[in-house]
mmCIF file of C-alpha atoms and ligand atoms in Angstrom:
data_model
loop_
_atom_site.group_PDB
_atom_site.id
_atom_site.type_symbol
_atom_site.label_atom_id
_atom_site.label_comp_id
_atom_site.label_asym_id
_atom_site.label_seq_id
_atom_site.Cartn_x
_atom_site.Cartn_y
_atom_site.Cartn_z
ATOM 1 C CA MET A 854 -32.801 -21.068 -13.049
ATOM 2 C CA LYS A 855 -35.284 -20.557 -15.881
ATOM 3 C CA SER A 856 -36.311 -16.913 -16.215
ATOM 4 C CA LEU A 857 -39.963 -15.855 -16.253
ATOM 5 C CA MET A 858 -39.321 -14.729 -19.765
ATOM 6 C CA MET A 859 -41.568 -12.438 -21.751
ATOM 7 C CA GLN A 860 -38.898 -11.929 -24.395
ATOM 8 C CA GLY A 861 -35.583 -13.542 -25.247
ATOM 9 C CA THR A 862 -32.022 -12.251 -25.221
ATOM 10 C CA GLN A 863 -29.879 -12.102 -28.335
ATOM 11 C CA ILE A 864 -26.122 -11.571 -28.325
ATOM 12 C CA LEU A 865 -25.321 -9.201 -31.173
ATOM 13 C CA ALA A 866 -21.571 -8.642 -30.903
ATOM 14 C CA THR A 867 -18.470 -8.838 -28.724
ATOM 15 C CA GLY A 868 -15.270 -6.789 -28.544
ATOM 16 C CA SER A 869 -12.136 -6.764 -26.424
ATOM 17 C CA ALA A 870 -9.025 -4.761 -25.593
ATOM 18 C CA VAL A 871 -5.751 -5.363 -23.774
ATOM 19 C CA PRO A 872 -2.854 -2.990 -23.013
ATOM 20 C CA ASP A 873 0.143 -2.988 -25.379
ATOM 21 C CA PHE A 874 2.758 -3.880 -22.783
ATOM 22 C CA SER A 875 3.332 -7.606 -22.325
ATOM 23 C CA LEU A 876 5.091 -8.833 -19.163
ATOM 24 C CA SER A 877 6.656 -12.297 -19.433
ATOM 25 C CA ASN A 878 7.316 -14.775 -16.633
ATOM 26 C CA GLU A 879 11.036 -14.201 -17.159
ATOM 27 C CA GLN A 880 10.562 -10.478 -16.571
ATOM 28 C CA ILE A 881 8.561 -11.153 -13.385
ATOM 29 C CA SER A 882 11.376 -13.372 -12.145
ATOM 30 C CA GLN A 883 13.560 -10.245 -12.144
ATOM 31 C CA ILE A 884 11.080 -8.559 -9.761
ATOM 32 C CA VAL A 885 10.295 -11.394 -7.298
ATOM 33 C CA GLU A 886 11.882 -14.769 -6.563
ATOM 34 C CA THR A 887 10.136 -17.047 -9.030
ATOM 35 C CA SER A 888 10.740 -18.720 -12.378
ATOM 36 C CA ASN A 889 9.065 -19.275 -15.721
ATOM 37 C CA GLU A 890 8.968 -22.995 -14.955
ATOM 38 C CA TRP A 891 7.171 -22.510 -11.586
ATOM 39 C CA ILE A 892 4.575 -20.123 -12.977
ATOM 40 C CA LEU A 893 3.948 -22.150 -16.129
ATOM 41 C CA THR A 894 3.530 -25.507 -14.416
ATOM 42 C CA ARG A 895 1.384 -24.134 -11.559
ATOM 43 C CA THR A 896 -0.830 -21.818 -13.636
ATOM 44 C CA GLY A 897 -0.329 -22.206 -17.410
ATOM 45 C CA ILE A 898 0.393 -18.471 -17.660
ATOM 46 C CA LYS A 899 3.287 -17.379 -19.912
ATOM 47 C CA LYS A 900 2.708 -13.629 -20.021
ATOM 48 C CA ARG A 901 0.134 -10.983 -19.210
ATOM 49 C CA ARG A 902 -0.712 -7.487 -20.465
ATOM 50 C CA ILE A 903 -0.166 -4.631 -18.009
ATOM 51 C CA LEU A 904 -1.409 -1.055 -18.168
ATOM 52 C CA THR A 905 1.774 0.991 -17.771
ATOM 53 C CA GLY A 906 2.377 4.740 -17.877
ATOM 54 C CA THR A 907 0.134 7.468 -16.535
ATOM 55 C CA HIS A 908 -2.169 8.340 -19.400
ATOM 56 C CA GLN A 909 -4.243 5.182 -19.690
ATOM 57 C CA SER A 910 -6.879 3.758 -17.374
ATOM 58 C CA ILE A 911 -9.452 1.002 -17.210
ATOM 59 C CA ILE A 912 -11.817 3.392 -18.987
ATOM 60 C CA ASP A 913 -9.627 3.470 -22.108
ATOM 61 C CA LEU A 914 -9.617 -0.334 -22.328
ATOM 62 C CA ALA A 915 -13.375 -0.528 -21.743
ATOM 63 C CA VAL A 916 -14.077 2.144 -24.365
ATOM 64 C CA VAL A 917 -11.967 0.369 -27.020
ATOM 65 C CA ALA A 918 -13.687 -2.963 -26.290
ATOM 66 C CA ALA A 919 -17.142 -1.339 -26.468
ATOM 67 C CA LEU A 920 -16.406 0.526 -29.710
ATOM 68 C CA LYS A 921 -15.057 -2.641 -31.345
ATOM 69 C CA ALA A 922 -18.302 -4.445 -30.513
ATOM 70 C CA LEU A 923 -20.428 -1.547 -31.792
ATOM 71 C CA ASN A 924 -18.392 -1.287 -35.013
ATOM 72 C CA LYS A 925 -18.865 -4.997 -35.775
ATOM 73 C CA ILE A 926 -22.596 -4.454 -36.139
ATOM 74 C CA ALA A 927 -22.434 -0.816 -37.305
ATOM 75 C CA MET A 928 -24.551 0.197 -34.319
ATOM 76 C CA ASP A 929 -24.700 3.800 -33.152
ATOM 77 C CA ALA A 930 -24.020 4.144 -29.409
ATOM 78 C CA SER A 931 -27.179 6.225 -29.041
ATOM 79 C CA GLU A 932 -29.152 2.956 -29.451
ATOM 80 C CA ILE A 933 -27.842 1.617 -26.116
ATOM 81 C CA ASP A 934 -30.335 1.851 -23.229
ATOM 82 C CA LEU A 935 -28.156 0.490 -20.441
ATOM 83 C CA ILE A 936 -24.427 0.046 -19.765
ATOM 84 C CA ILE A 937 -23.278 -2.339 -17.033
ATOM 85 C CA LEU A 938 -19.589 -2.195 -16.176
ATOM 86 C CA ALA A 939 -18.478 -5.254 -14.223
ATOM 87 C CA THR A 940 -15.267 -4.279 -12.482
ATOM 88 C CA SER A 941 -13.507 -4.517 -9.150
ATOM 89 C CA SER A 942 -10.827 -2.005 -10.092
ATOM 90 C CA PRO A 943 -12.734 1.168 -11.049
ATOM 91 C CA ASN A 944 -10.921 4.481 -11.355
ATOM 92 C CA ASP A 945 -13.766 6.114 -9.389
ATOM 93 C CA LEU A 946 -15.439 4.320 -6.485
ATOM 94 C CA PHE A 947 -18.620 6.319 -7.127
ATOM 95 C CA GLY A 948 -18.829 4.448 -10.438
ATOM 96 C CA SER A 949 -16.854 4.345 -13.674
ATOM 97 C CA ALA A 950 -19.590 3.253 -16.092
ATOM 98 C CA SER A 951 -20.750 6.833 -16.577
ATOM 99 C CA GLN A 952 -17.314 7.790 -17.935
ATOM 100 C CA ILE A 953 -17.689 5.081 -20.583
ATOM 101 C CA GLN A 954 -21.211 6.291 -21.388
ATOM 102 C CA ALA A 955 -19.831 9.799 -22.019
ATOM 103 C CA LYS A 956 -16.782 8.672 -24.005
ATOM 104 C CA ILE A 957 -18.682 6.438 -26.431
ATOM 105 C CA LYS A 958 -21.506 9.002 -26.622
ATOM 106 C CA ALA A 959 -24.209 6.566 -25.496
ATOM 107 C CA ASN A 960 -26.324 9.570 -24.614
ATOM 108 C CA ASN A 961 -29.543 7.605 -24.055
ATOM 109 C CA ALA A 962 -28.040 4.984 -21.758
ATOM 110 C CA VAL A 963 -28.218 4.699 -18.006
ATOM 111 C CA ALA A 964 -24.913 3.315 -16.702
ATOM 112 C CA PHE A 965 -23.813 1.657 -13.489
ATOM 113 C CA ASP A 966 -21.006 -0.458 -12.070
ATOM 114 C CA LEU A 967 -21.378 -4.007 -10.788
ATOM 115 C CA THR A 968 -18.771 -5.417 -8.396
ATOM 116 C CA ALA A 969 -18.326 -9.177 -8.268
ATOM 117 C CA ALA A 970 -14.626 -9.735 -9.052
ATOM 118 C CA CYS A 971 -14.052 -12.646 -11.425
ATOM 119 C CA SER A 972 -17.762 -13.526 -11.537
ATOM 120 C CA GLY A 973 -18.616 -9.973 -12.557
ATOM 121 C CA PHE A 974 -19.152 -10.616 -16.254
ATOM 122 C CA VAL A 975 -21.515 -13.562 -15.711
ATOM 123 C CA LEU A 976 -23.522 -11.537 -13.177
ATOM 124 C CA GLY A 977 -23.516 -8.531 -15.524
ATOM 125 C CA MET A 978 -24.732 -10.592 -18.464
ATOM 126 C CA ILE A 979 -27.526 -12.182 -16.392
ATOM 127 C CA THR A 980 -28.534 -8.798 -14.951
ATOM 128 C CA ALA A 981 -28.699 -7.422 -18.498
ATOM 129 C CA SER A 982 -30.813 -10.350 -19.662
ATOM 130 C CA GLN A 983 -33.388 -9.658 -16.912
ATOM 131 C CA PHE A 984 -33.862 -6.064 -18.100
ATOM 132 C CA LEU A 985 -34.211 -7.330 -21.677
ATOM 133 C CA GLN A 986 -36.511 -10.259 -20.989
ATOM 134 C CA ASN A 987 -38.957 -8.233 -18.886
ATOM 135 C CA GLY A 988 -39.150 -5.571 -21.573
ATOM 136 C CA SER A 989 -37.573 -2.670 -19.617
ATOM 137 C CA TYR A 990 -34.785 -2.125 -22.142
ATOM 138 C CA LYS A 991 -34.077 -3.107 -25.732
ATOM 139 C CA THR A 992 -30.284 -2.864 -25.999
ATOM 140 C CA VAL A 993 -27.668 -3.366 -23.274
ATOM 141 C CA LEU A 994 -23.876 -3.093 -23.348
ATOM 142 C CA VAL A 995 -22.126 -5.249 -20.740
ATOM 143 C CA ILE A 996 -18.422 -4.701 -20.159
ATOM 144 C CA GLY A 997 -16.113 -6.780 -17.972
ATOM 145 C CA ALA A 998 -12.922 -4.833 -17.271
ATOM 146 C CA ASP A 999 -10.217 -5.015 -14.633
ATOM 147 C CA THR A 1000 -6.748 -3.605 -14.079
ATOM 148 C CA LEU A 1001 -5.676 -5.703 -11.120
ATOM 149 C CA SER A 1002 -2.009 -4.921 -11.877
ATOM 150 C CA LYS A 1003 -2.727 -1.692 -10.002
ATOM 151 C CA TRP A 1004 -3.937 -3.610 -6.935
ATOM 152 C CA VAL A 1005 -1.443 -6.444 -6.553
ATOM 153 C CA ASN A 1006 1.544 -6.176 -4.292
ATOM 154 C CA TRP A 1007 4.427 -6.493 -6.740
ATOM 155 C CA SER A 1008 6.606 -7.963 -3.986
ATOM 156 C CA ASP A 1009 4.103 -10.782 -3.236
ATOM 157 C CA ARG A 1010 5.097 -13.621 -5.560
ATOM 158 C CA SER A 1011 2.023 -15.657 -4.690
ATOM 159 C CA THR A 1012 -0.336 -13.137 -6.330
ATOM 160 C CA CYS A 1013 1.620 -10.834 -8.674
ATOM 161 C CA ILE A 1014 2.310 -13.685 -11.118
ATOM 162 C CA LEU A 1015 -1.381 -14.352 -11.709
ATOM 163 C CA PHE A 1016 -3.110 -11.216 -12.917
ATOM 164 C CA GLY A 1017 -3.259 -9.195 -16.117
ATOM 165 C CA ASP A 1018 -5.312 -6.235 -17.348
ATOM 166 C CA GLY A 1019 -8.022 -6.229 -20.002
ATOM 167 C CA ALA A 1020 -11.581 -5.490 -21.043
ATOM 168 C CA GLY A 1021 -14.286 -7.375 -22.930
ATOM 169 C CA ALA A 1022 -17.655 -6.120 -24.148
ATOM 170 C CA MET A 1023 -20.912 -7.710 -25.258
ATOM 171 C CA ILE A 1024 -23.966 -6.093 -26.843
ATOM 172 C CA LEU A 1025 -27.262 -7.804 -26.029
ATOM 173 C CA GLN A 1026 -30.703 -7.080 -27.371
ATOM 174 C CA SER A 1027 -34.229 -8.278 -26.627
ATOM 175 C CA CYS A 1028 -35.730 -10.625 -29.215
ATOM 176 C CA SER A 1029 -38.585 -13.097 -29.571
ATOM 177 C CA LYS A 1030 -38.529 -16.044 -27.142
ATOM 178 C CA LEU A 1031 -37.807 -18.375 -30.066
ATOM 179 C CA ASP A 1032 -34.489 -16.639 -30.753
ATOM 180 C CA ASN A 1033 -33.414 -16.575 -27.087
ATOM 181 C CA GLN A 1034 -29.705 -17.363 -26.624
ATOM 182 C CA ILE A 1035 -29.281 -17.262 -22.829
ATOM 183 C CA LEU A 1036 -31.035 -20.519 -22.002
ATOM 184 C CA GLY A 1037 -30.566 -20.487 -18.230
ATOM 185 C CA PHE A 1038 -28.333 -19.543 -15.327
ATOM 186 C CA GLN A 1039 -27.302 -20.596 -11.828
ATOM 187 C CA LEU A 1040 -25.697 -18.122 -9.411
ATOM 188 C CA ASN A 1041 -24.225 -18.527 -5.901
ATOM 189 C CA THR A 1042 -22.512 -16.595 -3.123
ATOM 190 C CA ASP A 1043 -20.941 -17.759 0.133
ATOM 191 C CA GLY A 1044 -19.710 -14.791 2.111
ATOM 192 C CA ASN A 1045 -18.400 -17.033 4.905
ATOM 193 C CA TYR A 1046 -15.256 -17.491 2.848
ATOM 194 C CA CYS A 1047 -14.759 -13.877 1.748
ATOM 195 C CA ASN A 1048 -11.339 -13.825 3.435
ATOM 196 C CA HIS A 1049 -9.959 -16.345 0.946
ATOM 197 C CA LEU A 1050 -9.709 -13.620 -1.671
ATOM 198 C CA SER A 1051 -10.075 -9.944 -0.890
ATOM 199 C CA LEU A 1052 -8.988 -6.388 -1.571
ATOM 200 C CA LEU A 1053 -9.813 -4.733 1.741
ATOM 201 C CA TYR A 1054 -10.277 -1.184 2.894
ATOM 202 C CA GLU A 1055 -7.852 -0.717 5.770
ATOM 203 C CA GLU A 1056 -8.076 2.019 8.390
ATOM 204 C CA GLU A 1057 -5.087 4.020 9.567
ATOM 205 C CA ILE A 1058 -3.897 3.332 13.126
ATOM 206 C CA ASN A 1059 -4.544 6.879 14.402
ATOM 207 C CA PRO A 1060 -7.930 8.616 14.281
ATOM 208 C CA HIS A 1061 -8.569 12.146 13.090
ATOM 209 C CA PRO A 1062 -7.149 14.521 15.785
ATOM 210 C CA ILE A 1063 -10.558 16.036 16.631
ATOM 211 C CA LEU A 1064 -13.138 13.475 15.469
ATOM 212 C CA ASN A 1065 -13.013 9.856 16.589
ATOM 213 C CA LEU A 1066 -12.865 8.981 12.934
ATOM 214 C CA TYR A 1067 -10.555 6.475 11.319
ATOM 215 C CA GLN A 1068 -9.846 6.912 7.647
ATOM 216 C CA GLY A 1069 -7.950 4.595 5.374
ATOM 217 C CA SER A 1070 -7.493 3.265 1.880
ATOM 218 C CA PHE A 1071 -7.675 0.103 -0.141
ATOM 219 C CA LYS A 1072 -4.452 -1.892 -0.035
ATOM 220 C CA TYR A 1073 -3.509 -5.010 -1.986
ATOM 221 C CA ILE A 1074 -5.128 -8.235 -3.139
ATOM 222 C CA SER A 1075 -4.714 -10.999 -0.593
ATOM 223 C CA MET A 1076 -5.424 -14.598 -1.473
ATOM 224 C CA ASN A 1077 -5.346 -18.064 0.022
ATOM 225 C CA GLY A 1078 -4.451 -19.782 -3.254
ATOM 226 C CA LYS A 1079 -4.979 -23.344 -2.053
ATOM 227 C CA GLU A 1080 -8.477 -22.616 -0.702
ATOM 228 C CA VAL A 1081 -9.487 -20.711 -3.844
ATOM 229 C CA TYR A 1082 -8.269 -23.636 -5.931
ATOM 230 C CA LYS A 1083 -10.251 -26.183 -3.897
ATOM 231 C CA PHE A 1084 -13.366 -23.982 -3.976
ATOM 232 C CA ALA A 1085 -13.253 -23.540 -7.758
ATOM 233 C CA VAL A 1086 -12.645 -27.204 -8.539
ATOM 234 C CA SER A 1087 -15.416 -28.403 -6.216
ATOM 235 C CA GLN A 1088 -18.138 -25.760 -6.716
ATOM 236 C CA VAL A 1089 -17.922 -24.851 -10.412
ATOM 237 C CA PRO A 1090 -18.781 -28.370 -11.698
ATOM 238 C CA LEU A 1091 -21.760 -28.488 -9.299
ATOM 239 C CA SER A 1092 -23.042 -25.141 -10.570
ATOM 240 C CA ILE A 1093 -22.680 -26.281 -14.178
ATOM 241 C CA LEU A 1094 -24.492 -29.563 -13.498
ATOM 242 C CA LYS A 1095 -27.346 -27.806 -11.660
ATOM 243 C CA CYS A 1096 -27.769 -25.415 -14.553
ATOM 244 C CA LEU A 1097 -27.676 -28.175 -17.195
ATOM 245 C CA ASN A 1098 -30.148 -30.292 -15.200
ATOM 246 C CA SER A 1099 -32.604 -27.405 -14.855
ATOM 247 C CA LEU A 1100 -32.619 -27.146 -18.646
ATOM 248 C CA ASN A 1101 -32.630 -30.907 -19.328
ATOM 249 C CA ILE A 1102 -29.398 -30.591 -21.268
ATOM 250 C CA ASP A 1103 -26.959 -33.507 -21.218
ATOM 251 C CA VAL A 1104 -23.331 -32.684 -20.502
ATOM 252 C CA ASN A 1105 -22.396 -34.520 -23.726
ATOM 253 C CA ASP A 1106 -24.321 -31.940 -25.719
ATOM 254 C CA ILE A 1107 -22.006 -29.143 -24.606
ATOM 255 C CA ASP A 1108 -19.792 -27.836 -27.407
ATOM 256 C CA TRP A 1109 -17.646 -25.370 -25.443
ATOM 257 C CA LEU A 1110 -16.601 -24.852 -21.851
ATOM 258 C CA LEU A 1111 -15.764 -21.199 -21.266
ATOM 259 C CA LEU A 1112 -14.603 -20.721 -17.679
ATOM 260 C CA HIS A 1113 -13.099 -17.725 -15.934
ATOM 261 C CA GLN A 1114 -9.459 -17.827 -17.046
ATOM 262 C CA ALA A 1115 -7.788 -18.233 -13.652
ATOM 263 C CA ASN A 1116 -5.469 -21.179 -14.035
ATOM 264 C CA ASP A 1117 -5.169 -24.029 -16.558
ATOM 265 C CA ARG A 1118 -5.180 -26.651 -13.801
ATOM 266 C CA ILE A 1119 -8.543 -25.373 -12.541
ATOM 267 C CA LEU A 1120 -9.988 -25.383 -16.072
ATOM 268 C CA THR A 1121 -8.872 -28.929 -16.865
ATOM 269 C CA ALA A 1122 -9.919 -30.225 -13.412
ATOM 270 C CA VAL A 1123 -13.445 -28.840 -13.922
ATOM 271 C CA ALA A 1124 -13.619 -30.408 -17.405
ATOM 272 C CA ASP A 1125 -12.369 -33.747 -16.032
ATOM 273 C CA LYS A 1126 -14.961 -33.750 -13.234
ATOM 274 C CA LEU A 1127 -17.699 -33.253 -15.818
ATOM 275 C CA SER A 1128 -16.131 -35.732 -18.300
ATOM 276 C CA ILE A 1129 -15.941 -32.935 -20.864
ATOM 277 C CA ASP A 1130 -13.210 -33.414 -23.470
ATOM 278 C CA THR A 1131 -10.382 -30.922 -22.834
ATOM 279 C CA ASN A 1132 -10.532 -29.972 -26.556
ATOM 280 C CA LYS A 1133 -13.801 -28.239 -25.704
ATOM 281 C CA ILE A 1134 -12.126 -25.846 -23.234
ATOM 282 C CA ILE A 1135 -11.739 -22.283 -24.494
ATOM 283 C CA MET A 1136 -8.472 -21.064 -23.001
ATOM 284 C CA ASN A 1137 -6.246 -18.055 -23.624
ATOM 285 C CA LEU A 1138 -4.859 -17.435 -20.133
ATOM 286 C CA ASN A 1139 -1.349 -18.332 -21.310
ATOM 287 C CA LYS A 1140 -1.224 -14.941 -23.083
ATOM 288 C CA TYR A 1141 -3.214 -12.725 -20.724
ATOM 289 C CA GLY A 1142 -3.126 -14.269 -17.222
ATOM 290 C CA ASN A 1143 -6.165 -13.838 -14.997
ATOM 291 C CA THR A 1144 -7.927 -10.667 -16.166
ATOM 292 C CA SER A 1145 -10.752 -11.035 -13.600
ATOM 293 C CA ALA A 1146 -14.076 -9.683 -14.945
ATOM 294 C CA ALA A 1147 -12.567 -9.300 -18.421
ATOM 295 C CA SER A 1148 -11.433 -12.897 -18.828
ATOM 296 C CA ILE A 1149 -14.660 -14.480 -20.112
ATOM 297 C CA PRO A 1150 -15.600 -11.843 -22.739
ATOM 298 C CA LEU A 1151 -11.945 -11.587 -23.808
ATOM 299 C CA ALA A 1152 -11.718 -15.352 -24.381
ATOM 300 C CA LEU A 1153 -15.136 -15.428 -26.075
ATOM 301 C CA ASP A 1154 -14.238 -12.575 -28.403
ATOM 302 C CA GLU A 1155 -10.976 -14.287 -29.353
ATOM 303 C CA ALA A 1156 -12.705 -17.645 -29.951
ATOM 304 C CA LEU A 1157 -15.230 -15.904 -32.226
ATOM 305 C CA GLU A 1158 -12.450 -14.109 -34.131
ATOM 306 C CA GLN A 1159 -10.761 -17.491 -34.614
ATOM 307 C CA LYS A 1160 -14.099 -18.842 -35.918
ATOM 308 C CA LYS A 1161 -14.033 -21.685 -33.384
ATOM 309 C CA ILE A 1162 -17.702 -21.342 -32.503
ATOM 310 C CA SER A 1163 -20.366 -22.520 -34.963
ATOM 311 C CA ASN A 1164 -24.032 -21.689 -35.326
ATOM 312 C CA ASN A 1165 -26.185 -23.385 -32.636
ATOM 313 C CA ASP A 1166 -23.156 -24.403 -30.526
ATOM 314 C CA LEU A 1167 -23.935 -24.761 -26.825
ATOM 315 C CA ILE A 1168 -21.505 -22.839 -24.610
ATOM 316 C CA VAL A 1169 -21.247 -23.261 -20.847
ATOM 317 C CA ILE A 1170 -19.951 -20.064 -19.272
ATOM 318 C CA SER A 1171 -18.871 -20.092 -15.617
ATOM 319 C CA GLY A 1172 -17.317 -17.392 -13.483
ATOM 320 C CA PHE A 1173 -15.880 -17.845 -9.992
ATOM 321 C CA GLY A 1174 -13.907 -15.775 -7.566
ATOM 322 C CA ALA A 1175 -13.929 -13.355 -4.671
ATOM 323 C CA GLY A 1176 -17.056 -13.092 -2.577
ATOM 324 C CA LEU A 1177 -16.931 -16.006 -2.808
ATOM 325 C CA THR A 1178 -19.288 -15.804 -5.755
ATOM 326 C CA TRP A 1179 -19.690 -18.194 -8.665
ATOM 327 C CA GLY A 1180 -22.191 -18.946 -11.362
ATOM 328 C CA THR A 1181 -23.034 -20.426 -14.720
ATOM 329 C CA ALA A 1182 -24.906 -19.338 -17.833
ATOM 330 C CA ILE A 1183 -25.739 -21.652 -20.738
ATOM 331 C CA ILE A 1184 -25.725 -20.007 -24.146
ATOM 332 C CA LYS A 1185 -26.821 -21.214 -27.549
ATOM 333 C CA TRP A 1186 -24.690 -19.361 -30.076
ATOM 334 C CA LYS A 1187 -26.429 -17.911 -33.109
ATOM 335 C CA TYR A 1188 -24.919 -15.909 -35.949
HETATM 336 N N1 LIG B 1708 7.277 -18.720 -7.433
HETATM 337 C C1 LIG B 1708 7.936 -19.667 -6.751
HETATM 338 N N2 LIG B 1708 7.484 -20.202 -5.616
HETATM 339 C C2 LIG B 1708 6.292 -19.768 -5.150
HETATM 340 C C3 LIG B 1708 5.544 -18.788 -5.825
HETATM 341 C C4 LIG B 1708 6.091 -18.250 -7.005
HETATM 342 N N3 LIG B 1708 5.462 -17.310 -7.723
HETATM 343 N N4 LIG B 1708 4.398 -18.557 -5.144
HETATM 344 C C5 LIG B 1708 4.434 -19.393 -4.087
HETATM 345 N N5 LIG B 1708 5.590 -20.109 -4.089
HETATM 346 C C6 LIG B 1708 6.025 -21.107 -3.138
HETATM 347 C C7 LIG B 1708 5.392 -20.976 -1.780
HETATM 348 O O1 LIG B 1708 6.095 -20.047 -0.986
HETATM 349 C C8 LIG B 1708 5.485 -22.384 -1.266
HETATM 350 O O2 LIG B 1708 6.762 -22.599 -0.756
HETATM 351 P P1 LIG B 1708 6.976 -23.486 0.559
HETATM 352 O O3 LIG B 1708 6.478 -24.860 0.195
HETATM 353 O O4 LIG B 1708 8.450 -23.418 0.768
HETATM 354 O O5 LIG B 1708 6.170 -22.843 1.624
HETATM 355 C C9 LIG B 1708 5.340 -23.244 -2.510
HETATM 356 O O6 LIG B 1708 5.633 -22.391 -3.634
HETATM 357 C C10 LIG B 1708 3.953 -23.801 -2.704
HETATM 358 O O7 LIG B 1708 3.023 -22.731 -2.528
HETATM 359 P P2 LIG B 1708 1.491 -22.960 -2.673
HETATM 360 O O8 LIG B 1708 0.788 -21.670 -2.437
HETATM 361 O O9 LIG B 1708 1.143 -24.131 -1.835
HETATM 362 O O10 LIG B 1708 1.441 -23.339 -4.212
HETATM 363 P P3 LIG B 1708 0.257 -23.993 -4.988
HETATM 364 O O11 LIG B 1708 0.725 -25.273 -5.566
HETATM 365 O O12 LIG B 1708 -1.008 -23.979 -4.208
HETATM 366 O O13 LIG B 1708 0.102 -22.982 -6.204
HETATM 367 C C11 LIG B 1708 -1.325 -21.188 -6.882
HETATM 368 C C12 LIG B 1708 -0.204 -21.616 -5.943
HETATM 369 C C13 LIG B 1708 -0.833 -21.262 -8.315
HETATM 370 C C14 LIG B 1708 -1.690 -19.744 -6.557
HETATM 371 C C15 LIG B 1708 -2.524 -22.146 -6.687
HETATM 372 O O14 LIG B 1708 -2.831 -22.246 -5.319
HETATM 373 C C16 LIG B 1708 -3.725 -21.673 -7.420
HETATM 374 O O15 LIG B 1708 -3.755 -21.682 -8.626
HETATM 375 N N6 LIG B 1708 -4.782 -21.265 -6.712
HETATM 376 C C17 LIG B 1708 -5.935 -20.651 -7.321
HETATM 377 C C18 LIG B 1708 -5.659 -19.217 -7.375
HETATM 378 C C19 LIG B 1708 -6.534 -18.501 -8.338
HETATM 379 O O16 LIG B 1708 -6.803 -18.984 -9.414
HETATM 380 N N7 LIG B 1708 -6.945 -17.333 -7.912
HETATM 381 C C20 LIG B 1708 -7.729 -16.511 -8.666
HETATM 382 C C21 LIG B 1708 -9.138 -17.102 -8.836
HETATM 383 S S1 LIG B 1708 -10.374 -16.041 -8.417
HETATM 384 C C22 LIG B 1708 -10.023 -14.716 -9.198
HETATM 385 O O17 LIG B 1708 -9.748 -14.832 -10.327
HETATM 386 C C23 LIG B 1708 -9.991 -13.367 -8.552
#
């Protein structure tokens, strides 16, 4: 979709953070019946970072990622007008973005959470760009952060091998239309398949003794891996093609394919379907696993640190996951 743009969106800086503790496939094979060979061949994941201990939370990771991005451009946090925290593992269901606002001292920013699992960062970035392009705000901080290690069942080998914790941040600012970097987007949801991947609120069996009220809690991630795999490999290429077509961009002109870091087989299958050279795939899931909303900004930040991305490179960014929700944004990188 092309926005009704009054102004453009510029990406000023990125930052990222992961916990110190690294959990290898070998270590997981001491917890559940699995092996390094099984995990590596099925997913491409070698290790993941896990938030251990009691004194750290998703907020700490998000704050470090945000401060790194701010420091890169020597920006004071008081310049931020809006903070969007894309997460599905907040430490407060009423919203965690406000805690980040307070900790980084972004005293002029309004802050809210956005829940869309592994598509959260793409949706957050597009939401931010709407506020910037219609002139409501000048500077927005978008953070994708998840700590799914706290929500997986560590005795379920089909899910606990996949996820890791992390946070990635991006600072966006309004600019003239000529300097616009977010060229277009394409977003989708199909709630008919929400059961393929969920983290459900479950009620207790017995109601409150006086009120006919059932209370409960959120349990563990449940996933139909095969269906999620088929969905990603079939729908993500279509979303990318629709987005490229709406902008009259040829797939051969794409410099980088930056997909949600779920599984190396999904990433290469999407590239193959689009006839995109696998050298153009940005991939770091071998080190971090699937970090959900954090995976795209984490991989982007690392690719920028490694100076992979050049001025005017075209980057296709696609997120996909629970909802089911998926979507694409096409970015022209400018330094
Ligand atoms: N170690 C060893 N064996 C395992 C493991 C494990 N960790 N997990 C499952 N198995 C077994 C199963 O029990 C099954 O055994 P069986 O044949 O005796 O019944 C066998 O391996 C095959 O299981 P499948 O589930 O069919 O394995 P599959 O080849 O589909 O691979 C995987 C599983 C890796 C999860 C794959 O389906 C996949 O990648 N799906 C996409 C998942 C994903 O990316 N989810 C996240 C995306 S969205 C988001 O990020 C939130």
